[in-house]
Amino acid sequence: MNKKKFIAVIGGSQCSKEEAKLAEAVGHELARQGAILVCGGLGGVMEAACKGASSEGGITIGILPGDNRQAANPYVQIPIVTGISYARNVIVVKSAQAVIAIGGNYGTLSEISHALQSDIPVIGLNTWSLSRNNQQDSSIIPAQDPTEAVDKALNLATS
Amino acid sequence: MNKKKFIAVIGGSQCSKEEAKLAEAVGHELARQGAILVCGGLGGVMEAACKGASSEGGITIGILPGDNRQAANPYVQIPIVTGISYARNVIVVKSAQAVIAIGGNYGTLSEISHALQSDIPVIGLNTWSLSRNNQQDSSIIPAQDPTEAVDKALNLATS
Amino acid sequence: MNKKKFIAVIGGSQCSKEEAKLAEAVGHELARQGAILVCGGLGGVMEAACKGASSEGGITIGILPGDNRQAANPYVQIPIVTGISYARNVIVVKSAQAVIAIGGNYGTLSEISHALQSDIPVIGLNTWSLSRNNQQDSSIIPAQDPTEAVDKALNLATS
Amino acid sequence: MNKKKFIAVIGGSQCSKEEAKLAEAVGHELARQGAILVCGGLGGVMEAACKGASSEGGITIGILPGDNRQAANPYVQIPIVTGISYARNVIVVKSAQAVIAIGGNYGTLSEISHALQSDIPVIGLNTWSLSRNNQQDSSIIPAQDPTEAVDKALNLATS
């Protein structure tokens, strides 16, 4: 079995320039350290991360919501065609040993939640923060920059 | 087609006594106002809500994660057996026209996220609160008590 | 817990007049005998079965592939909105204790297969027949008419 | 985007020696011709196909039903962890541009059905045959041996 680590990068299919820059750097660093990138296969943060990984020769997996493999962004090498719409979010995170969240909307929040429910570590870059009954929940591990996010993800990706 | 409204009640499969009390009151009030209760079919908040609805003659639907209809709590009248584990969370919220969240853990947070992603209104009772990039997200509509939660849910359940 | 039996009726979303007549009679007889009808919620065989059940005051559940509850046929009382497209076929059969197949195309065949894989009895009316390596597979239990189909389904719906 | 072709090999998680031999030869030939192998990731036909592909340096994707990546057979390089049980069957076939079925039980039949429903070509080696209302259905394209199966699959894998 492949001993490479599988790390998901999650975030909006539309994103700010700053988020795209972060995502591209995360993808690049993941590939440089030999990890395989898992994502939802679409645009925005997903595309930027795949672009970064591809530029370093890394492997990119895109777990698509729809029925059409052509919907994958051009840097996805392995499109997985689920056809189950946003129920595929849970597959994106379960297929990874750690998750890096960059920005993101409610879809990203659902992925963060599914990961935490499954005890898969989540590293956050400028993303959601949570509190419950007015108490801060500190399950999302903050990172200051892409390299720190990747280092933390790879260290925690043990299962 | 049935003109009754479908309202989901979401929360932990284990919960505090206070949460159970809130859930039972929500279920009771939903049934009293003629709504159909949708939930994940298991214990805790789900069971308390179903118990409350049943005591008032209401209809209860439990969308189960596993393969076994016997896993439904005793107050579920319509068990839906999905076998898709926590990917069923998205079905719980999509089958409702509004969602009432009571307490809850990461599974509940995934349901809240899926609902907001699908533009299904979410009413919160002592549940998660969200912020993004250090800005409060006020999409979860707060309620002070079960009756207010049910009234808001029914008013917003238009689609 | 409800002691009523849940029986799925499966078949094409487009069907012949003869198939519609069979499906309507099956739905009517299921309701007459107190069973709850589960189906995929759309047209054709599904609509005819729901129409038959409704005419006898029976309960009808439609497990929809898409995101829109309005896509349910007018005789569905309990629409379940899955949003997972044809992956919902497995939920249609798992939510039933026995399955009656009427005619049908490849979607129906996938439901027959998922039912047999899960040891859920399948009764067939003018539907698929199977062979494997040139040997007949007799897992689909034939019925001559709607009443026989319903009787066999209810007798076998024990789990 | 990757221009390699994605071909699914489906069949039982337990299989005869003859089926394993066929599957291994199919996997080997797929890799030799540069295709990427998609399968359900478990034992039997899936493992034999992955073994054959690996021996030729091919890429193997295993779309697992459960929550545990360790359940993948040792020749799976890219495990996709769905957690949605046999609802993952539809993802196995949708992620491929053509499907080769070898032997198989009802799970395999559900995959054949989902593929045909989605207009994905199915090539059969000693597998199911279908008839409907006593008329033969010839949608499964027969092959006499592994090389013919692979050639036909690659020729038909155009979408």
XYZ file of C-alpha atoms in Angstrom:
636
model
C 0.000 0.000 0.000
C 0.994 3.518 -0.770
C 2.702 5.131 2.202
C 2.126 8.625 0.915
C -0.076 10.857 2.998
C -3.447 12.075 1.741
C -4.286 15.645 2.727
C -7.522 17.424 1.826
C -7.574 21.114 0.982
C -11.050 22.602 1.344
C -12.454 26.050 0.625
C -14.849 27.943 -1.585
C -15.356 27.279 -5.290
C -15.113 31.034 -5.545
C -12.483 32.766 -3.454
C -10.507 35.963 -2.956
C -7.110 36.474 -4.569
C -5.505 36.168 -1.163
C -7.207 32.825 -0.522
C -6.151 31.569 -3.932
C -2.580 32.550 -3.168
C -2.682 30.700 0.143
C -4.223 27.635 -1.514
C -1.657 27.548 -4.285
C 1.159 27.752 -1.758
C -0.430 24.969 0.317
C -0.740 22.748 -2.758
C 2.842 23.460 -3.758
C 4.188 22.649 -0.303
C 2.099 19.455 -0.022
C 3.552 18.209 -3.306
C 7.062 19.225 -2.311
C 6.732 17.123 0.825
C 5.384 14.157 -1.147
C 1.744 14.251 -0.044
C -1.242 13.517 -2.281
C -3.814 16.309 -2.532
C -7.517 15.524 -2.124
C -10.157 18.148 -2.867
C -13.660 18.670 -4.197
C -12.330 19.070 -7.729
C -13.940 22.390 -8.622
C -12.701 25.993 -8.890
C -11.557 28.632 -6.415
C -9.489 27.283 -3.523
C -9.652 23.767 -4.980
C -8.257 24.820 -8.343
C -5.552 26.989 -6.818
C -4.411 24.145 -4.554
C -4.343 21.693 -7.482
C -2.413 24.215 -9.559
C 0.181 24.575 -6.822
C 0.546 20.819 -6.409
C 0.777 20.236 -10.168
C 3.525 22.816 -10.540
C 5.602 20.666 -8.205
C 4.671 17.356 -9.874
C 2.245 16.308 -7.153
C -0.768 14.024 -7.484
C -4.222 15.669 -7.296
C -7.567 13.960 -6.639
C -10.867 15.777 -7.267
C -14.014 14.304 -5.708
C -16.708 15.831 -7.868
C -20.335 16.454 -6.845
C -21.874 15.985 -10.283
C -21.999 13.439 -13.087
C -19.499 15.048 -15.396
C -15.761 14.499 -15.195
C -15.298 17.560 -17.406
C -16.393 19.715 -14.463
C -13.050 19.067 -12.770
C -10.604 21.930 -12.744
C -7.749 21.507 -15.262
C -5.218 20.507 -12.568
C -7.171 17.492 -11.296
C -5.419 14.301 -12.380
C -7.745 11.791 -10.724
C -11.404 12.856 -11.031
C -13.794 10.819 -8.881
C -17.315 11.227 -10.239
C -19.758 10.800 -7.369
C -23.054 12.148 -8.701
C -24.254 12.603 -5.104
C -24.041 16.399 -5.010
C -22.895 17.932 -1.723
C -23.218 14.634 0.113
C -19.795 14.132 -1.465
C -18.346 16.573 1.063
C -18.093 13.786 3.596
C -16.057 11.706 1.121
C -13.596 14.539 0.542
C -12.658 14.610 4.217
C -12.857 10.875 4.909
C -10.442 10.245 2.049
C -7.852 12.396 3.805
C -5.744 11.872 6.921
C -5.818 15.586 7.714
C -7.664 18.588 6.310
C -6.501 22.137 5.595
C -9.376 24.656 5.431
C -8.802 27.968 3.656
C -11.557 30.583 3.919
C -14.735 28.941 2.753
C -18.488 29.165 2.920
C -21.129 26.796 4.367
C -20.005 23.864 2.202
C -16.547 24.196 3.692
C -18.072 24.388 7.151
C -19.909 21.125 6.495
C -16.595 19.527 5.552
C -14.919 20.874 8.687
C -17.785 19.446 10.742
C -17.693 16.032 9.093
C -13.916 15.883 9.613
C -14.153 16.777 13.306
C -16.978 14.255 13.736
C -14.671 11.583 12.263
C -11.649 12.638 14.368
C -9.754 13.828 11.302
C -7.539 16.818 12.235
C -8.484 20.177 10.711
C -5.948 22.980 10.217
C -7.406 26.414 9.501
C -6.072 29.347 7.482
C -8.366 32.394 7.722
C -11.398 30.177 8.018
C -14.393 29.532 10.281
C -14.228 29.662 14.045
C -16.761 27.962 16.212
C -18.387 28.381 19.542
C -21.024 26.360 21.254
C -23.314 27.680 23.933
C -21.107 30.768 23.970
C -17.994 28.727 24.680
C -15.167 28.814 22.182
C -14.537 25.462 20.467
C -10.853 25.182 19.653
C -10.894 22.047 17.526
C -9.789 23.854 14.386
C -6.002 24.143 14.700
C -4.865 27.576 13.525
C -1.901 28.060 11.210
C -0.194 31.354 10.401
C 0.891 30.531 6.878
C 0.815 27.767 4.237
C 4.026 26.102 5.332
C 2.901 25.889 8.937
C -0.477 24.522 7.788
C 1.186 21.786 5.735
C 3.665 20.902 8.468
C 0.889 20.584 11.035
C -1.298 18.558 8.667
C 1.492 16.109 7.833
C 2.439 15.700 11.478
C -1.145 14.939 12.455
C -1.889 12.659 9.480
C -1.106 9.444 11.251
C -4.131 7.204 10.924
C -49.698 16.807 -2.340
C -49.566 17.102 1.391
C -49.716 20.722 2.482
C -48.308 19.974 5.917
C -44.974 21.513 6.734
C -41.888 19.385 7.297
C -39.591 20.657 10.044
C -36.317 18.999 11.038
C -35.166 18.895 14.646
C -31.443 18.254 14.936
C -29.142 17.747 17.916
C -26.940 15.216 19.632
C -27.756 11.522 19.975
C -26.695 12.093 23.559
C -27.853 15.256 25.262
C -28.317 17.011 28.582
C -31.597 16.868 30.474
C -32.198 20.483 29.623
C -31.716 19.854 25.912
C -34.069 16.866 26.065
C -36.673 19.039 27.720
C -36.347 21.685 25.016
C -36.523 19.037 22.278
C -39.599 17.406 23.735
C -41.339 20.769 23.946
C -40.355 21.577 20.355
C -41.722 18.229 19.141
C -44.934 18.746 21.081
C -45.466 22.229 19.691
C -44.676 21.142 16.115
C -47.318 18.431 16.341
C -49.812 20.773 17.954
C -49.394 23.131 15.009
C -49.805 20.293 12.499
C -46.222 20.024 11.261
C -44.444 16.766 10.412
C -41.220 16.136 12.340
C -38.091 15.029 10.474
C -35.004 13.906 12.378
C -32.067 11.526 12.268
C -34.082 8.853 14.026
C -31.684 8.064 16.879
C -31.576 8.939 20.628
C -30.957 12.125 22.604
C -32.498 15.234 21.098
C -34.006 13.196 18.261
C -35.802 10.828 20.598
C -37.024 13.592 22.885
C -38.432 15.533 19.927
C -40.179 12.431 18.563
C -41.572 11.693 22.023
C -43.010 15.188 22.268
C -44.559 14.994 18.809
C -46.019 11.535 19.448
C -47.643 12.654 22.681
C -49.624 15.131 20.589
C -50.442 12.651 17.798
C -47.878 14.069 15.374
C -46.111 12.255 12.554
C -42.384 11.502 13.035
C -39.848 10.587 10.361
C -36.419 9.188 11.291
C -33.723 9.196 8.615
C -31.356 6.540 9.916
C -27.631 6.300 9.162
C -27.365 2.509 9.334
C -28.932 -0.572 7.783
C -31.223 -1.483 10.638
C -34.696 -0.068 11.118
C -34.641 -1.353 14.688
C -32.080 1.337 15.500
C -34.831 3.958 15.328
C -35.984 5.396 18.627
C -39.372 4.055 19.758
C -41.228 7.228 18.754
C -40.227 7.132 15.079
C -43.223 6.179 12.960
C -41.604 6.385 9.525
C -38.039 4.998 9.577
C -36.039 5.729 6.423
C -33.121 3.303 6.218
C -30.304 4.965 4.314
C -27.245 2.818 5.025
C -25.018 5.751 4.044
C -23.828 6.637 7.554
C -23.405 10.332 8.309
C -23.770 11.292 4.670
C -27.445 10.984 5.617
C -27.166 14.264 7.507
C -27.692 16.150 4.288
C -30.937 14.234 3.663
C -32.279 15.120 7.099
C -32.080 18.824 6.353
C -33.046 18.685 2.671
C -36.220 16.828 3.601
C -37.272 19.759 5.773
C -38.471 23.259 4.961
C -36.863 24.655 8.098
C -34.529 23.263 10.750
C -34.488 23.685 14.525
C -31.079 22.981 16.088
C -30.878 22.188 19.790
C -27.415 21.940 21.355
C -25.498 19.413 19.323
C -22.022 18.284 18.435
C -20.118 18.206 15.122
C -22.763 16.069 13.411
C -25.321 18.737 14.197
C -22.942 21.404 12.950
C -22.643 19.526 9.640
C -26.427 19.552 9.371
C -26.586 23.264 10.144
C -23.971 23.859 7.432
C -25.730 21.736 4.831
C -29.002 23.537 5.572
C -27.469 27.001 5.241
C -25.722 25.907 2.025
C -29.134 24.892 0.652
C -30.874 28.098 1.827
C -32.982 26.199 4.348
C -33.629 28.394 7.412
C -32.018 27.294 10.677
C -33.415 28.283 14.083
C -31.071 27.738 17.040
C -31.758 26.915 20.677
C -28.563 26.895 22.757
C -26.558 25.660 19.810
C -23.488 26.540 17.752
C -22.565 30.050 16.789
C -20.319 30.821 13.902
C -17.788 33.356 12.852
C -15.680 33.604 9.774
C -12.415 35.487 9.552
C -13.285 36.889 12.977
C -16.603 38.266 11.749
C -19.779 37.008 13.331
C -22.034 35.027 10.970
C -25.627 35.549 11.968
C -27.315 33.011 9.709
C -28.525 30.878 12.591
C -31.695 32.560 13.813
C -31.822 32.541 17.610
C -34.916 31.571 19.558
C -35.474 32.056 23.281
C -37.717 29.076 23.876
C -39.375 26.126 22.099
C -42.536 27.974 21.141
C -40.602 30.824 19.577
C -38.415 28.302 17.731
C -41.436 26.505 16.296
C -43.208 29.740 15.359
C -40.135 31.015 13.539
C -39.577 27.699 11.791
C -43.150 27.480 10.561
C -43.136 31.077 9.369
C -39.959 30.523 7.389
C -40.927 27.129 5.966
C -42.255 28.440 2.712
C -40.415 26.608 -0.063
C -42.687 1.621 17.020
C -45.056 1.389 14.137
C -45.938 -2.222 13.410
C -47.109 -1.463 9.898
C -45.178 -3.069 7.087
C -43.160 -1.000 4.632
C -43.248 -2.294 1.056
C -41.394 -0.704 -1.860
C -42.911 -0.589 -5.329
C -40.267 -0.046 -8.008
C -40.469 0.435 -11.761
C -39.866 2.922 -14.521
C -40.620 6.644 -14.288
C -42.182 6.091 -17.689
C -44.253 2.956 -18.178
C -46.823 1.245 -20.353
C -50.537 1.475 -19.629
C -50.509 -2.138 -18.560
C -47.705 -1.529 -16.088
C -49.502 1.522 -14.703
C -52.610 -0.587 -14.210
C -50.637 -3.259 -12.369
C -48.926 -0.636 -10.214
C -52.162 1.074 -9.297
C -53.696 -2.240 -8.289
C -50.616 -3.102 -6.218
C -50.784 0.265 -4.435
C -54.485 -0.154 -3.773
C -54.046 -3.642 -2.345
C -51.084 -2.608 -0.178
C -53.166 0.169 1.358
C -56.158 -2.128 1.807
C -53.972 -4.502 3.775
C -52.567 -1.680 5.907
C -49.049 -1.494 4.493
C -47.071 1.711 3.937
C -45.872 2.285 0.361
C -42.281 3.303 -0.297
C -41.160 4.379 -3.767
C -38.808 6.678 -5.640
C -41.433 9.422 -5.675
C -41.503 10.186 -9.396
C -43.871 9.321 -12.286
C -44.782 6.159 -14.146
C -45.016 3.057 -11.980
C -44.257 5.108 -8.866
C -47.095 7.556 -9.469
C -49.577 4.828 -10.381
C -48.752 2.900 -7.209
C -49.104 6.027 -5.056
C -52.401 6.832 -6.753
C -53.725 3.371 -5.962
C -52.620 3.559 -2.347
C -54.060 7.055 -1.898
C -57.431 6.009 -3.259
C -57.622 3.553 -0.363
C -56.341 6.022 2.257
C -52.858 4.525 2.434
C -49.627 6.269 3.378
C -47.124 6.949 0.573
C -43.425 7.792 0.896
C -41.421 9.118 -2.067
C -37.624 9.028 -1.806
C -36.627 11.641 -4.362
C -33.324 11.777 -6.250
C -33.142 15.555 -6.567
C -33.235 18.663 -4.415
C -36.811 19.670 -5.063
C -39.790 18.341 -3.129
C -42.045 19.658 -5.876
C -40.712 16.899 -8.144
C -42.736 14.352 -6.191
C -45.800 12.953 -7.915
C -49.091 14.396 -6.553
C -49.890 11.256 -4.546
C -46.723 11.295 -2.434
C -47.583 12.308 1.125
C -44.109 12.037 2.656
C -41.429 13.335 0.255
C -37.852 12.533 1.338
C -35.466 14.886 -0.449
C -32.125 13.121 -0.832
C -30.249 15.212 -3.413
C -27.992 12.214 -4.099
C -29.408 11.338 -7.519
C -29.657 7.634 -8.337
C -27.581 6.650 -5.328
C -30.953 7.068 -3.637
C -32.068 3.793 -5.217
C -30.385 1.883 -2.425
C -32.391 3.882 0.152
C -35.690 3.058 -1.560
C -35.127 -0.668 -1.096
C -33.430 -0.537 2.320
C -36.395 1.414 3.679
C -38.678 -1.480 2.753
C -39.127 -4.967 4.183
C -40.007 -6.375 0.771
C -39.953 -5.013 -2.770
C -42.414 -5.401 -5.650
C -40.842 -4.768 -9.072
C -43.111 -3.933 -12.005
C -41.514 -3.758 -15.449
C -38.667 -1.295 -15.204
C -35.430 -0.251 -16.813
C -31.838 -0.249 -15.553
C -32.644 1.934 -12.550
C -35.169 -0.665 -11.445
C -32.597 -3.391 -12.035
C -30.177 -1.561 -9.757
C -32.851 -1.501 -7.074
C -33.556 -5.202 -7.522
C -29.824 -5.879 -7.190
C -29.397 -3.739 -4.085
C -32.411 -5.461 -2.486
C -31.097 -8.962 -3.214
C -27.651 -7.949 -1.945
C -29.301 -6.861 1.331
C -31.476 -10.008 1.615
C -34.660 -8.041 1.078
C -37.212 -10.189 -0.795
C -38.108 -9.100 -4.336
C -41.416 -10.029 -5.989
C -41.580 -9.525 -9.753
C -44.467 -8.639 -12.058
C -43.411 -8.668 -15.728
C -39.948 -7.532 -14.820
C -36.288 -8.487 -15.250
C -35.052 -12.030 -15.123
C -31.469 -12.863 -14.398
C -28.926 -15.472 -15.240
C -25.328 -15.783 -14.294
C -22.758 -17.738 -16.252
C -25.687 -19.123 -18.254
C -27.428 -20.429 -15.165
C -30.842 -19.076 -14.285
C -30.943 -17.069 -11.047
C -34.323 -17.502 -9.417
C -34.048 -14.938 -6.640
C -36.799 -12.747 -8.038
C -40.041 -14.350 -6.857
C -42.622 -14.292 -9.645
C -46.233 -13.245 -9.107
C -49.102 -13.672 -11.533
C -51.109 -10.637 -10.528
C -51.122 -7.661 -8.147
C -52.918 -9.448 -5.324
C -50.490 -12.353 -5.391
C -47.589 -9.904 -5.457
C -48.865 -8.049 -2.399
C -49.661 -11.240 -0.500
C -46.180 -12.613 -1.136
C -44.539 -9.320 -0.221
C -46.431 -9.024 3.054
C -45.718 -12.641 3.974
C -42.012 -12.186 3.373
C -41.745 -8.772 5.059
C -40.626 -10.068 8.404
C -37.377 -8.329 9.274
C -6.403 17.400 -17.557
C -5.169 13.865 -17.590
C -5.874 12.220 -20.920
C -5.522 8.710 -19.512
C -8.594 6.543 -19.628
C -10.330 5.394 -16.467
C -11.698 1.838 -16.624
C -13.578 0.133 -13.792
C -13.152 -3.563 -13.089
C -16.048 -4.966 -11.064
C -16.741 -8.386 -9.581
C -17.127 -10.251 -6.323
C -15.063 -9.591 -3.189
C -14.794 -13.356 -3.136
C -14.213 -15.137 -6.423
C -13.121 -18.370 -8.068
C -9.523 -18.993 -9.082
C -10.541 -18.684 -12.696
C -12.163 -15.291 -12.103
C -9.084 -14.091 -10.221
C -6.920 -15.156 -13.146
C -9.130 -13.264 -15.598
C -9.137 -10.173 -13.358
C -5.383 -10.179 -12.953
C -4.923 -10.425 -16.714
C -7.408 -7.593 -17.253
C -5.585 -5.387 -14.737
C -2.240 -6.184 -16.347
C -3.473 -5.378 -19.836
C -5.159 -2.140 -18.716
C -1.883 -0.950 -17.188
C 0.094 -2.046 -20.241
C -2.173 0.099 -22.408
C -1.835 3.082 -20.059
C -5.298 3.068 -18.496
C -6.058 3.857 -14.862
C -7.897 1.114 -12.961
C -10.938 1.994 -10.835
C -12.495 -0.584 -8.519
C -14.289 -1.022 -5.209
C -10.966 -1.489 -3.420
C -11.679 -4.768 -1.650
C -10.648 -8.424 -2.236
C -11.495 -11.067 -4.840
C -11.793 -9.727 -8.380
C -10.891 -6.216 -7.212
C -7.648 -7.324 -5.578
C -6.652 -9.539 -8.486
C -7.205 -6.710 -10.963
C -5.186 -4.280 -8.834
C -2.411 -6.874 -8.513
C -2.263 -7.266 -12.265
C -2.174 -3.521 -12.849
C 0.474 -2.973 -10.187
C 2.739 -5.618 -11.672
C 2.825 -3.487 -14.815
C 3.292 -0.183 -12.975
C -0.315 0.925 -13.434
C -2.303 3.285 -11.228
C -5.067 1.732 -9.101
C -7.982 3.523 -7.410
C -10.108 1.774 -4.761
C -13.460 3.337 -3.879
C -14.114 1.837 -0.454
C -17.536 1.324 1.144
C -16.435 1.798 4.751
C -14.644 4.331 6.923
C -11.271 2.639 7.040
C -8.571 3.097 4.428
C -6.820 0.020 5.827
C -9.639 -2.092 4.337
C -8.209 -1.502 0.865
C -6.432 -4.430 -0.743
C -2.627 -4.089 -0.724
C -2.475 -3.141 -4.428
C -4.707 -0.062 -4.128
C -2.610 3.082 -4.480
C -5.394 5.665 -4.237
C -7.972 4.682 -1.601
C -11.145 6.786 -1.655
C -12.920 6.448 1.685
C -16.633 6.957 1.119
C -18.276 5.669 4.299
C -21.554 5.278 2.383
C -21.543 1.471 2.191
C -22.855 -0.050 -1.024
C -24.240 3.266 -2.231
C -20.605 3.676 -3.279
C -21.232 1.228 -6.127
C -22.640 4.027 -8.232
C -19.440 6.040 -7.710
C -17.266 3.146 -8.881
C -18.958 3.080 -12.254
C -19.483 6.820 -12.678
C -15.768 7.384 -12.113
C -15.013 5.177 -15.123
C -15.471 5.683 -18.853
C -16.130 1.986 -19.382
C -16.660 -0.991 -17.075
C -15.393 -4.574 -17.265
C -17.511 -7.029 -15.238
C -15.996 -10.365 -14.242
C -18.313 -12.920 -12.623
C -19.886 -11.217 -9.647
C -22.857 -11.341 -7.341
C -25.720 -8.904 -6.709
C -23.394 -6.040 -5.823
C -21.769 -6.424 -9.223
C -25.197 -6.548 -10.838
C -26.091 -3.249 -9.166
C -22.929 -1.729 -10.636
C -23.744 -3.082 -14.096
C -27.225 -1.576 -13.784
C -25.994 1.819 -12.621
C -23.488 1.892 -15.496
C -26.110 1.031 -18.116
C -28.466 3.618 -16.614
C -25.712 6.225 -17.040
C -24.823 5.128 -20.602
C -21.411 3.860 -19.521
C -20.427 0.843 -21.639
C -20.204 -2.521 -19.845
C -18.029 -5.383 -21.115
C -18.736 -8.796 -19.589
C -16.476 -11.764 -18.904
C -18.427 -14.756 -17.550
C -20.862 -12.481 -15.816
C -24.584 -11.754 -15.570
C -26.925 -11.850 -18.513
C -30.224 -10.073 -18.506
C -33.651 -10.429 -19.951
C -36.734 -8.330 -19.524
C -40.248 -9.569 -20.035
C -38.666 -12.717 -21.502
C -36.729 -10.738 -24.085
C -32.959 -10.914 -24.039
C -31.278 -7.598 -23.199
C -27.963 -7.398 -24.993
C -26.537 -4.268 -23.395
C -23.681 -6.129 -21.732
C -21.041 -6.511 -24.438
C -19.481 -9.972 -24.266
C -15.745 -10.556 -24.471
C -14.002 -13.885 -24.941
C -10.846 -13.117 -23.012
C -9.133 -10.375 -20.985
C -7.372 -8.781 -23.951
C -10.585 -8.508 -25.911
C -12.343 -7.071 -22.859
C -9.689 -4.398 -22.422
C -9.584 -3.546 -26.125
C -13.356 -3.137 -26.248
C -13.407 -1.081 -23.051
C -10.710 1.290 -24.259
C -12.384 1.702 -27.633
C -15.690 2.567 -26.021
C -14.254 4.838 -23.307
C -14.776 8.050 -25.194
C -16.807 10.335 -22.961
